[in-house]
Amino acid sequence: MSAFDCVIVGGGIVGAALADVLSADGVSVALVEARSIGAGTTACGMGHLVAMDDNAAELALTSWSVSLWRELADGLPRTVEYDACGTLWLAADDEEMAAVSAKVANYRAAGVRVEVLDSAALYEAEPALAPGLVGALRVVDDAVLYPPLAARTFALRAQARGARLMTGCPVRELRPGSVVLSNGDVLTARHIVLAAGVASPSLCPGLPISPRKGHLLITRRGAPVVHHQLVELGYLKSAHGTDGASVAFNAQPRVTGQLLLGSSRQPGDATREVDAALLERMLKRAAMFLPGLDGLQALRVWTGLRPATPDGLPLLGPHPEKPWLWLACGHEGLGITTATGSARLVADQLLGRTSAIDARPYSPARFLTASSRETAHA
Amino acid sequence: MRETASKAVTLVTLRINGRAVTVPVGTSVAAALAMTDSFVSRADLSGRPRGPLCGMGVCFECRATIDGVPEVLMCLTPCREDQEVVTDA
Amino acid sequence: MREACDLVVVGAGPGGLAAACRAAEAGLDVLVLDAQPEPGGQVWRGEARKGTNRLARRWLSRFSASGARFRPGARVVAAPEPGVLLVEEGSSSFAVRYGRAVLATGARERFLPFPGWTLPGVLGVSGLQVLVKDGLPMRGKRVVLAGTGPLLLAAAATIHAHGGEVLYIAEQASAASHWSFALQLWRHPAKLLQGALMSATLISVPTSTDAWVIAAEGEDRVESVRLSVRGREEQLQCDYLGAAYGLVPNLEVARLLGCETSAGAVVVNERLETRVPKVHAVGELLGIGGVDQALVTGELAGLVAAEQPIPIEMERTWHRVRAFAARLALHDAPRAELRRLATPDTLLCRCEDVPMSALEGCQNLREARLYARLGMGACQGRTCGTAAQTLFGWSGEDVRPPCLPARIGSLRLPSEVSSTHTRES
């Protein structure tokens, strides 16, 4: 039996970032991962670091997290492919362009640098785009990176400070003060943090997390690259529809000279197979924005499962009914972006420190009330 | 179905990286590559030379732009008259 | 664009041709797809033009008379729903709606990394052979071959016949294993005859068992090779090196369709049907067995697809060729020394330029892919994945569309694909 101050269950980017932060504070940590570091949802995502302003809580966490990433960037290996390319939110019509001014106010109030591009400036910045777009909002400090190696970098840094890295170790059960592995070994811990993404409810029944499947496609090297991460403003409509499958245009230049294309959402779908009909919808949508798309060479298509919560915000903090259990899960499509901020918020709470932002909007207590517990136990 | 070739060898002339190469009909572009000065089909990520490897459309070492179509495998492409082959070597 | 057929055959080597002939002769509408410009597969490459091999000539003319349709230069890239394949053909693409499928995708060579294996002029053994058949000039060229099994002799015979000088044949198998294999050939008279014919023309070529290539050297192309020959090191100046260690089945299309595989081969029942209904697998997909196995399993699958009776003699032949395949697998298994040739600087993944040293700390193929980009390039791990399996015992990951790099447009679904099956007249 091994004893730790903190056992983190789940070696995705959130768990790995937390191991990094805690180990830097001298906490003895074990990071327990069923398969490999950063190989689950972390490996399936686009790797965007984006400030999002759907609501104040989301903007606070994402903008702070993006700035934390920027501070880390110089210390990341080149292979993490951190690229501060910025995001262009594309307005297809005047209605979408009108919405941009409200977003500008939101972002600036949060200290996020933004610029409004008119049509001419947009086409100067991104000549490959289809004609007819009316403008764009540029979020200057947004970036992209390669998530599996970012997660691995965090985990190896923690390991270098003495944290124990346990990969290929599925967990059977979480108990007050101990984590039971599938092989029967028991790790004792003052604190246990559940950071297992879509797998979290299997270890803590009743968590309001459900899979939301997505598809991505990456081209071969040498694709005519775009220069920013490109997202349609219509994305916001499709991203928030919780019923039925939806697609939205999202494209990223990678430092490898590849183009990464998304996106799709299928709520409640936990299968791994590529859905040909949805892929077709996604590609059709993308081709509307990038007319030369059909001629590019596709190298791979894959799917991933976002751990979605009902309000789109993660669960960060103590489990209201299990004081020995901390939650760091439910990040949906923003786990890469908010890994840095999430790790700080959980570490600060765990160590009794004040955080740079208010942690209350992400408190698991907003869902895990007495009544929801009844439902979970039913 | 293709007709059986007559005894007389028919020749075709193609251009590989601008250089004219004359070969018997039925020669693959990958084989014709060896009739230029080098047997180099591409440069790797550090600029070192690579040539055809598998000959069977598996390894992708012999990719080239052929008649304007990018990423065509030379080993699966027969030489034709006036064909324009551009490698990234 | 759309095509419809009763039977789609993927691969026009001996197995695919035999299946297509049997099914088309029984009245099925058969469509045969192959990435090459002519039918014949790798083993009968160029035979459609030259007609020098009697068996190939017989099957190719039977095929052209069978009524089966042939689409050259056609590569299967996706299988969006049961009964539909998406195919890329030159700069266009089309969908095929089929009733049954016979997969006859054949095999590729197993490459193992050694210092210098990325130099131009270093090819596979059969890779060099097919390029020679396709017109690679051999007159006055010096060639070293290193590998295993009957493919070495076949390649040497082709190179010799085209005027090349084969300086050395290095057979990795131990003498004991090699001769016990050779002595078993009497059970397979056709093989024995082929072996004798090839050996006769090559009588003057130095050959050794327990021999393999250690390194290839040269500036911009291979200039010399170092060999390990029964424990001694030998250096030879040469123009080409053919180096590969037997064959492995091309399982990608089968796995894309969801067919179960086991021990590197597709699992089939006695009707050669895979675990996916109405999808059959033949030839090398069942385990490397050569032309005889491809022909008999192709014929069987074609008859099954056309709901024809199976002659008992055909089943007997199949069981006989399977015994040969088992022997061959034993003989061709790469020896342990071959797994230790690569140095830390030697590239394992040739597409993404991943050296052996980059794999430090990786426990499995997924980690090597995610952390070091192994197999993340254009060939999708076809070359390095097979090598990694031999070197480290790492097994492959799921195959997802596209199963070959393809234009995004080739992955788009034609709108008619979901319509009902209509036979084109």
mmCIF file of N, CA and C in Angstrom, chain C residues 293-388:
data_model
loop_
_atom_site.group_PDB
_atom_site.id
_atom_site.type_symbol
_atom_site.label_atom_id
_atom_site.label_comp_id
_atom_site.label_asym_id
_atom_site.label_seq_id
_atom_site.Cartn_x
_atom_site.Cartn_y
_atom_site.Cartn_z
ATOM 1 N N GLN C 293 -2.272 -20.704 -53.318
ATOM 2 C CA GLN C 293 -3.332 -20.432 -52.341
ATOM 3 C C GLN C 293 -4.283 -19.357 -52.869
ATOM 4 N N ALA C 294 -3.717 -18.320 -53.501
ATOM 5 C CA ALA C 294 -4.556 -17.228 -54.010
ATOM 6 C C ALA C 294 -5.548 -17.765 -55.040
ATOM 7 N N LEU C 295 -5.062 -18.604 -55.967
ATOM 8 C CA LEU C 295 -5.940 -19.098 -57.028
ATOM 9 C C LEU C 295 -7.052 -19.982 -56.464
ATOM 10 N N VAL C 296 -6.700 -20.904 -55.589
ATOM 11 C CA VAL C 296 -7.720 -21.849 -55.132
ATOM 12 C C VAL C 296 -8.727 -21.148 -54.222
ATOM 13 N N THR C 297 -8.255 -20.251 -53.362
ATOM 14 C CA THR C 297 -9.213 -19.557 -52.495
ATOM 15 C C THR C 297 -10.037 -18.559 -53.304
ATOM 16 N N GLY C 298 -9.434 -17.952 -54.306
ATOM 17 C CA GLY C 298 -10.189 -17.047 -55.178
ATOM 18 C C GLY C 298 -11.304 -17.791 -55.899
ATOM 19 N N GLU C 299 -10.960 -18.944 -56.458
ATOM 20 C CA GLU C 299 -11.996 -19.741 -57.142
ATOM 21 C C GLU C 299 -13.117 -20.132 -56.180
ATOM 22 N N LEU C 300 -12.719 -20.575 -54.990
ATOM 23 C CA LEU C 300 -13.716 -20.976 -53.988
ATOM 24 C C LEU C 300 -14.658 -19.823 -53.659
ATOM 25 N N ALA C 301 -14.074 -18.655 -53.383
ATOM 26 C CA ALA C 301 -14.899 -17.507 -52.994
ATOM 27 C C ALA C 301 -15.797 -17.078 -54.146
ATOM 28 N N GLY C 302 -15.277 -17.139 -55.375
ATOM 29 C CA GLY C 302 -16.083 -16.773 -56.537
ATOM 30 C C GLY C 302 -17.274 -17.705 -56.690
ATOM 31 N N LEU C 303 -17.045 -19.005 -56.474
ATOM 32 C CA LEU C 303 -18.136 -19.971 -56.572
ATOM 33 C C LEU C 303 -19.159 -19.757 -55.459
ATOM 34 N N VAL C 304 -18.666 -19.497 -54.246
ATOM 35 C CA VAL C 304 -19.577 -19.246 -53.129
ATOM 36 C C VAL C 304 -20.423 -18.003 -53.412
ATOM 37 N N ALA C 305 -19.766 -16.949 -53.906
ATOM 38 C CA ALA C 305 -20.490 -15.710 -54.180
ATOM 39 C C ALA C 305 -21.584 -15.940 -55.215
ATOM 40 N N ALA C 306 -21.306 -16.837 -56.159
ATOM 41 C CA ALA C 306 -22.281 -17.116 -57.217
ATOM 42 C C ALA C 306 -23.204 -18.274 -56.862
ATOM 43 N N GLU C 307 -23.091 -18.748 -55.613
ATOM 44 C CA GLU C 307 -23.930 -19.848 -55.114
ATOM 45 C C GLU C 307 -23.804 -21.084 -55.990
ATOM 46 N N GLN C 308 -22.574 -21.398 -56.371
ATOM 47 C CA GLN C 308 -22.275 -22.592 -57.169
ATOM 48 C C GLN C 308 -21.741 -23.691 -56.256
ATOM 49 N N PRO C 309 -21.889 -24.958 -56.684
ATOM 50 C CA PRO C 309 -21.314 -26.052 -55.883
ATOM 51 C C PRO C 309 -19.786 -25.991 -55.905
ATOM 52 N N ILE C 310 -19.165 -26.458 -54.804
ATOM 53 C CA ILE C 310 -17.712 -26.447 -54.694
ATOM 54 C C ILE C 310 -17.184 -27.844 -54.997
ATOM 55 N N PRO C 311 -16.364 -28.013 -56.039
ATOM 56 C CA PRO C 311 -15.789 -29.336 -56.320
ATOM 57 C C PRO C 311 -14.913 -29.790 -55.147
ATOM 58 N N ILE C 312 -15.014 -31.061 -54.829
ATOM 59 C CA ILE C 312 -14.292 -31.588 -53.677
ATOM 60 C C ILE C 312 -12.783 -31.461 -53.871
ATOM 61 N N GLU C 313 -12.328 -31.603 -55.127
ATOM 62 C CA GLU C 313 -10.892 -31.505 -55.414
ATOM 63 C C GLU C 313 -10.348 -30.117 -55.054
ATOM 64 N N MET C 314 -11.205 -29.102 -55.229
ATOM 65 C CA MET C 314 -10.778 -27.730 -54.942
ATOM 66 C C MET C 314 -10.532 -27.561 -53.441
ATOM 67 N N GLU C 315 -11.398 -28.172 -52.641
ATOM 68 C CA GLU C 315 -11.212 -28.092 -51.191
ATOM 69 C C GLU C 315 -9.941 -28.807 -50.775
ATOM 70 N N ARG C 316 -9.670 -29.944 -51.420
ATOM 71 C CA ARG C 316 -8.443 -30.688 -51.102
ATOM 72 C C ARG C 316 -7.217 -29.852 -51.422
ATOM 73 N N THR C 317 -7.251 -29.201 -52.582
ATOM 74 C CA THR C 317 -6.115 -28.355 -52.981
ATOM 75 C C THR C 317 -5.881 -27.259 -51.949
ATOM 76 N N TRP C 318 -6.988 -26.673 -51.494
ATOM 77 C CA TRP C 318 -6.849 -25.600 -50.518
ATOM 78 C C TRP C 318 -6.130 -26.108 -49.264
ATOM 79 N N HIS C 319 -6.552 -27.260 -48.779
ATOM 80 C CA HIS C 319 -5.927 -27.778 -47.560
ATOM 81 C C HIS C 319 -4.448 -28.086 -47.778
ATOM 82 N N ARG C 320 -4.098 -28.512 -48.989
ATOM 83 C CA ARG C 320 -2.697 -28.803 -49.287
ATOM 84 C C ARG C 320 -1.873 -27.502 -49.296
ATOM 85 N N VAL C 321 -2.395 -26.458 -49.908
ATOM 86 C CA VAL C 321 -1.599 -25.222 -49.983
ATOM 87 C C VAL C 321 -1.478 -24.565 -48.609
ATOM 88 N N ARG C 322 -2.447 -24.815 -47.754
ATOM 89 C CA ARG C 322 -2.339 -24.254 -46.398
ATOM 90 C C ARG C 322 -1.145 -24.838 -45.665
ATOM 91 N N ALA C 323 -0.869 -26.099 -45.904
ATOM 92 C CA ALA C 323 0.281 -26.729 -45.253
ATOM 93 C C ALA C 323 1.574 -26.052 -45.704
ATOM 94 N N PHE C 324 1.635 -25.696 -46.975
ATOM 95 C CA PHE C 324 2.813 -25.003 -47.493
ATOM 96 C C PHE C 324 2.946 -23.633 -46.823
ATOM 97 N N ALA C 325 1.817 -22.929 -46.674
ATOM 98 C CA ALA C 325 1.833 -21.593 -46.077
ATOM 99 C C ALA C 325 2.398 -21.648 -44.656
ATOM 100 N N ALA C 326 2.021 -22.666 -43.911
ATOM 101 C CA ALA C 326 2.501 -22.795 -42.536
ATOM 102 C C ALA C 326 4.015 -22.969 -42.508
ATOM 103 N N ARG C 327 4.541 -23.804 -43.432
ATOM 104 C CA ARG C 327 5.994 -24.024 -43.536
ATOM 105 C C ARG C 327 6.722 -22.710 -43.839
ATOM 106 N N LEU C 328 6.150 -21.981 -44.794
ATOM 107 C CA LEU C 328 6.766 -20.739 -45.248
ATOM 108 C C LEU C 328 6.852 -19.731 -44.089
ATOM 109 N N ALA C 329 5.783 -19.647 -43.302
ATOM 110 C CA ALA C 329 5.741 -18.696 -42.197
ATOM 111 C C ALA C 329 6.858 -19.003 -41.200
ATOM 112 N N LEU C 330 7.070 -20.293 -40.952
ATOM 113 C CA LEU C 330 8.108 -20.725 -40.023
ATOM 114 C C LEU C 330 9.490 -20.326 -40.547
ATOM 115 N N HIS C 331 9.697 -20.569 -41.846
ATOM 116 C CA HIS C 331 10.984 -20.291 -42.476
ATOM 117 C C HIS C 331 11.271 -18.794 -42.500
ATOM 118 N N ASP C 332 10.255 -17.983 -42.808
ATOM 119 C CA ASP C 332 10.459 -16.559 -43.051
ATOM 120 C C ASP C 332 10.508 -15.716 -41.781
ATOM 121 N N ALA C 333 10.175 -16.299 -40.623
ATOM 122 C CA ALA C 333 10.142 -15.498 -39.394
ATOM 123 C C ALA C 333 11.498 -14.831 -39.181
ATOM 124 N N PRO C 334 11.518 -13.477 -39.058
ATOM 125 C CA PRO C 334 12.803 -12.782 -38.964
ATOM 126 C C PRO C 334 13.560 -13.177 -37.692
ATOM 127 N N ARG C 335 14.866 -13.402 -37.839
ATOM 128 C CA ARG C 335 15.682 -13.805 -36.692
ATOM 129 C C ARG C 335 15.933 -12.616 -35.765
ATOM 130 N N ALA C 336 16.305 -12.915 -34.522
ATOM 131 C CA ALA C 336 16.410 -11.884 -33.489
ATOM 132 C C ALA C 336 17.426 -10.804 -33.848
ATOM 133 N N GLU C 337 18.533 -11.190 -34.506
ATOM 134 C CA GLU C 337 19.581 -10.204 -34.814
ATOM 135 C C GLU C 337 19.048 -9.050 -35.667
ATOM 136 N N LEU C 338 18.029 -9.325 -36.495
ATOM 137 C CA LEU C 338 17.508 -8.297 -37.391
ATOM 138 C C LEU C 338 16.809 -7.188 -36.621
ATOM 139 N N ARG C 339 16.422 -7.494 -35.386
ATOM 140 C CA ARG C 339 15.722 -6.485 -34.585
ATOM 141 C C ARG C 339 16.697 -5.533 -33.910
ATOM 142 N N ARG C 340 17.975 -5.808 -34.036
ATOM 143 C CA ARG C 340 18.964 -4.990 -33.317
ATOM 144 C C ARG C 340 19.879 -4.213 -34.260
ATOM 145 N N LEU C 341 19.516 -4.126 -35.529
ATOM 146 C CA LEU C 341 20.397 -3.465 -36.497
ATOM 147 C C LEU C 341 20.318 -1.946 -36.421
ATOM 148 N N ALA C 342 19.111 -1.426 -36.144
ATOM 149 C CA ALA C 342 18.924 0.025 -36.163
ATOM 150 C C ALA C 342 19.664 0.662 -34.988
ATOM 151 N N THR C 343 20.273 1.816 -35.244
ATOM 152 C CA THR C 343 20.928 2.591 -34.188
ATOM 153 C C THR C 343 19.937 3.665 -33.714
ATOM 154 N N PRO C 344 20.247 4.415 -32.647
ATOM 155 C CA PRO C 344 19.314 5.457 -32.189
ATOM 156 C C PRO C 344 18.962 6.468 -33.282
ATOM 157 N N ASP C 345 19.890 6.715 -34.214
ATOM 158 C CA ASP C 345 19.641 7.696 -35.281
ATOM 159 C C ASP C 345 18.851 7.127 -36.452
ATOM 160 N N THR C 346 18.773 5.809 -36.561
ATOM 161 C CA THR C 346 18.094 5.213 -37.712
ATOM 162 C C THR C 346 16.613 5.563 -37.665
ATOM 163 N N LEU C 347 16.081 6.023 -38.805
ATOM 164 C CA LEU C 347 14.655 6.334 -38.844
ATOM 165 C C LEU C 347 13.860 5.039 -38.851
ATOM 166 N N LEU C 348 12.790 5.026 -38.054
ATOM 167 C CA LEU C 348 11.851 3.914 -38.133
ATOM 168 C C LEU C 348 10.679 4.329 -39.026
ATOM 169 N N CYS C 349 10.114 5.512 -38.751
ATOM 170 C CA CYS C 349 9.033 6.025 -39.596
ATOM 171 C C CYS C 349 9.633 6.917 -40.667
ATOM 172 N N ARG C 350 9.508 6.499 -41.916
ATOM 173 C CA ARG C 350 10.137 7.222 -43.014
ATOM 174 C C ARG C 350 9.311 8.412 -43.465
ATOM 175 N N CYS C 351 8.014 8.440 -43.132
ATOM 176 C CA CYS C 351 7.176 9.561 -43.554
ATOM 177 C C CYS C 351 7.354 10.757 -42.627
ATOM 178 N N GLU C 352 7.390 10.507 -41.318
ATOM 179 C CA GLU C 352 7.509 11.595 -40.356
ATOM 180 C C GLU C 352 8.927 11.692 -39.796
ATOM 181 N N ASP C 353 9.852 10.925 -40.356
ATOM 182 C CA ASP C 353 11.261 10.978 -39.957
ATOM 183 C C ASP C 353 11.442 10.761 -38.452
ATOM 184 N N VAL C 354 10.857 9.695 -37.945
ATOM 185 C CA VAL C 354 10.953 9.394 -36.513
ATOM 186 C C VAL C 354 12.107 8.426 -36.275
ATOM 187 N N PRO C 355 13.177 8.877 -35.589
ATOM 188 C CA PRO C 355 14.282 7.969 -35.307
ATOM 189 C C PRO C 355 13.944 7.031 -34.150
ATOM 190 N N MET C 356 14.672 5.947 -34.055
ATOM 191 C CA MET C 356 14.470 4.978 -32.979
ATOM 192 C C MET C 356 14.528 5.660 -31.616
ATOM 193 N N SER C 357 15.448 6.635 -31.476
ATOM 194 C CA SER C 357 15.641 7.273 -30.172
ATOM 195 C C SER C 357 14.388 8.017 -29.697
ATOM 196 N N ALA C 358 13.538 8.442 -30.633
ATOM 197 C CA ALA C 358 12.339 9.199 -30.244
ATOM 198 C C ALA C 358 11.317 8.314 -29.539
ATOM 199 N N LEU C 359 11.508 6.996 -29.618
ATOM 200 C CA LEU C 359 10.524 6.086 -29.040
ATOM 201 C C LEU C 359 10.817 5.767 -27.578
ATOM 202 N N GLU C 360 11.868 6.395 -27.054
ATOM 203 C CA GLU C 360 12.239 6.117 -25.673
ATOM 204 C C GLU C 360 11.059 6.387 -24.744
ATOM 205 N N GLY C 361 10.745 5.445 -23.900
ATOM 206 C CA GLY C 361 9.652 5.622 -22.941
ATOM 207 C C GLY C 361 8.293 5.224 -23.477
ATOM 208 N N CYS C 362 8.178 4.967 -24.784
ATOM 209 C CA CYS C 362 6.882 4.567 -25.336
ATOM 210 C C CYS C 362 6.635 3.082 -25.050
ATOM 211 N N GLN C 363 5.439 2.791 -24.564
ATOM 212 C CA GLN C 363 5.114 1.426 -24.157
ATOM 213 C C GLN C 363 4.320 0.663 -25.216
ATOM 214 N N ASN C 364 3.725 1.366 -26.129
ATOM 215 C CA ASN C 364 2.876 0.698 -27.121
ATOM 216 C C ASN C 364 2.762 1.584 -28.355
ATOM 217 N N LEU C 365 2.070 1.057 -29.369
ATOM 218 C CA LEU C 365 1.977 1.780 -30.640
ATOM 219 C C LEU C 365 1.236 3.106 -30.478
ATOM 220 N N ARG C 366 0.205 3.114 -29.642
ATOM 221 C CA ARG C 366 -0.551 4.369 -29.472
ATOM 222 C C ARG C 366 0.348 5.457 -28.891
ATOM 223 N N GLU C 367 1.160 5.105 -27.902
ATOM 224 C CA GLU C 367 2.063 6.105 -27.333
ATOM 225 C C GLU C 367 3.081 6.563 -28.370
ATOM 226 N N ALA C 368 3.593 5.625 -29.150
ATOM 227 C CA ALA C 368 4.575 5.985 -30.177
ATOM 228 C C ALA C 368 3.945 6.913 -31.217
ATOM 229 N N ARG C 369 2.680 6.663 -31.525
ATOM 230 C CA ARG C 369 1.974 7.535 -32.473
ATOM 231 C C ARG C 369 1.766 8.927 -31.873
ATOM 232 N N LEU C 370 1.247 8.939 -30.644
ATOM 233 C CA LEU C 370 0.882 10.227 -30.030
ATOM 234 C C LEU C 370 2.103 11.046 -29.632
ATOM 235 N N TYR C 371 3.121 10.397 -29.109
ATOM 236 C CA TYR C 371 4.252 11.144 -28.553
ATOM 237 C C TYR C 371 5.373 11.371 -29.571
ATOM 238 N N ALA C 372 5.496 10.474 -30.537
ATOM 239 C CA ALA C 372 6.639 10.572 -31.464
ATOM 240 C C ALA C 372 6.222 10.684 -32.929
ATOM 241 N N ARG C 373 4.915 10.677 -33.210
ATOM 242 C CA ARG C 373 4.389 10.751 -34.573
ATOM 243 C C ARG C 373 4.716 9.519 -35.417
ATOM 244 N N LEU C 374 4.995 8.402 -34.787
ATOM 245 C CA LEU C 374 5.277 7.191 -35.553
ATOM 246 C C LEU C 374 4.030 6.788 -36.346
ATOM 247 N N GLY C 375 4.194 6.616 -37.642
ATOM 248 C CA GLY C 375 3.075 6.152 -38.459
ATOM 249 C C GLY C 375 2.007 7.202 -38.710
ATOM 250 N N MET C 376 2.315 8.473 -38.443
ATOM 251 C CA MET C 376 1.304 9.521 -38.611
ATOM 252 C C MET C 376 1.413 10.202 -39.970
ATOM 253 N N GLY C 377 2.248 9.689 -40.863
ATOM 254 C CA GLY C 377 2.454 10.334 -42.149
ATOM 255 C C GLY C 377 1.702 9.663 -43.281
ATOM 256 N N ALA C 378 2.207 9.911 -44.492
ATOM 257 C CA ALA C 378 1.467 9.573 -45.705
ATOM 258 C C ALA C 378 1.143 8.087 -45.846
ATOM 259 N N CYS C 379 2.044 7.203 -45.434
ATOM 260 C CA CYS C 379 1.760 5.768 -45.650
ATOM 261 C C CYS C 379 0.912 5.207 -44.526
ATOM 262 N N GLN C 380 0.550 6.067 -43.566
ATOM 263 C CA GLN C 380 -0.335 5.687 -42.466
ATOM 264 C C GLN C 380 0.210 4.518 -41.653
ATOM 265 N N GLY C 381 1.516 4.419 -41.582
ATOM 266 C CA GLY C 381 2.108 3.377 -40.741
ATOM 267 C C GLY C 381 2.204 2.014 -41.404
ATOM 268 N N ARG C 382 1.958 1.947 -42.717
ATOM 269 C CA ARG C 382 2.044 0.638 -43.381
ATOM 270 C C ARG C 382 3.457 0.065 -43.299
ATOM 271 N N THR C 383 4.463 0.931 -43.408
ATOM 272 C CA THR C 383 5.842 0.461 -43.383
ATOM 273 C C THR C 383 6.344 0.322 -41.940
ATOM 274 N N CYS C 384 6.249 1.411 -41.161
ATOM 275 C CA CYS C 384 6.833 1.363 -39.816
ATOM 276 C C CYS C 384 5.968 0.580 -38.842
ATOM 277 N N GLY C 385 4.665 0.521 -39.081
ATOM 278 C CA GLY C 385 3.800 -0.243 -38.176
ATOM 279 C C GLY C 385 4.156 -1.717 -38.200
ATOM 280 N N THR C 386 4.395 -2.233 -39.414
ATOM 281 C CA THR C 386 4.792 -3.627 -39.556
ATOM 282 C C THR C 386 6.150 -3.855 -38.893
ATOM 283 N N ALA C 387 7.067 -2.896 -39.095
ATOM 284 C CA ALA C 387 8.389 -3.021 -38.477
ATOM 285 C C ALA C 387 8.273 -2.977 -36.955
ATOM 286 N N ALA C 388 7.445 -2.043 -36.439
ATOM 287 C CA ALA C 388 7.303 -1.908 -34.990
ATOM 288 C C ALA C 388 6.708 -3.168 -34.381
#
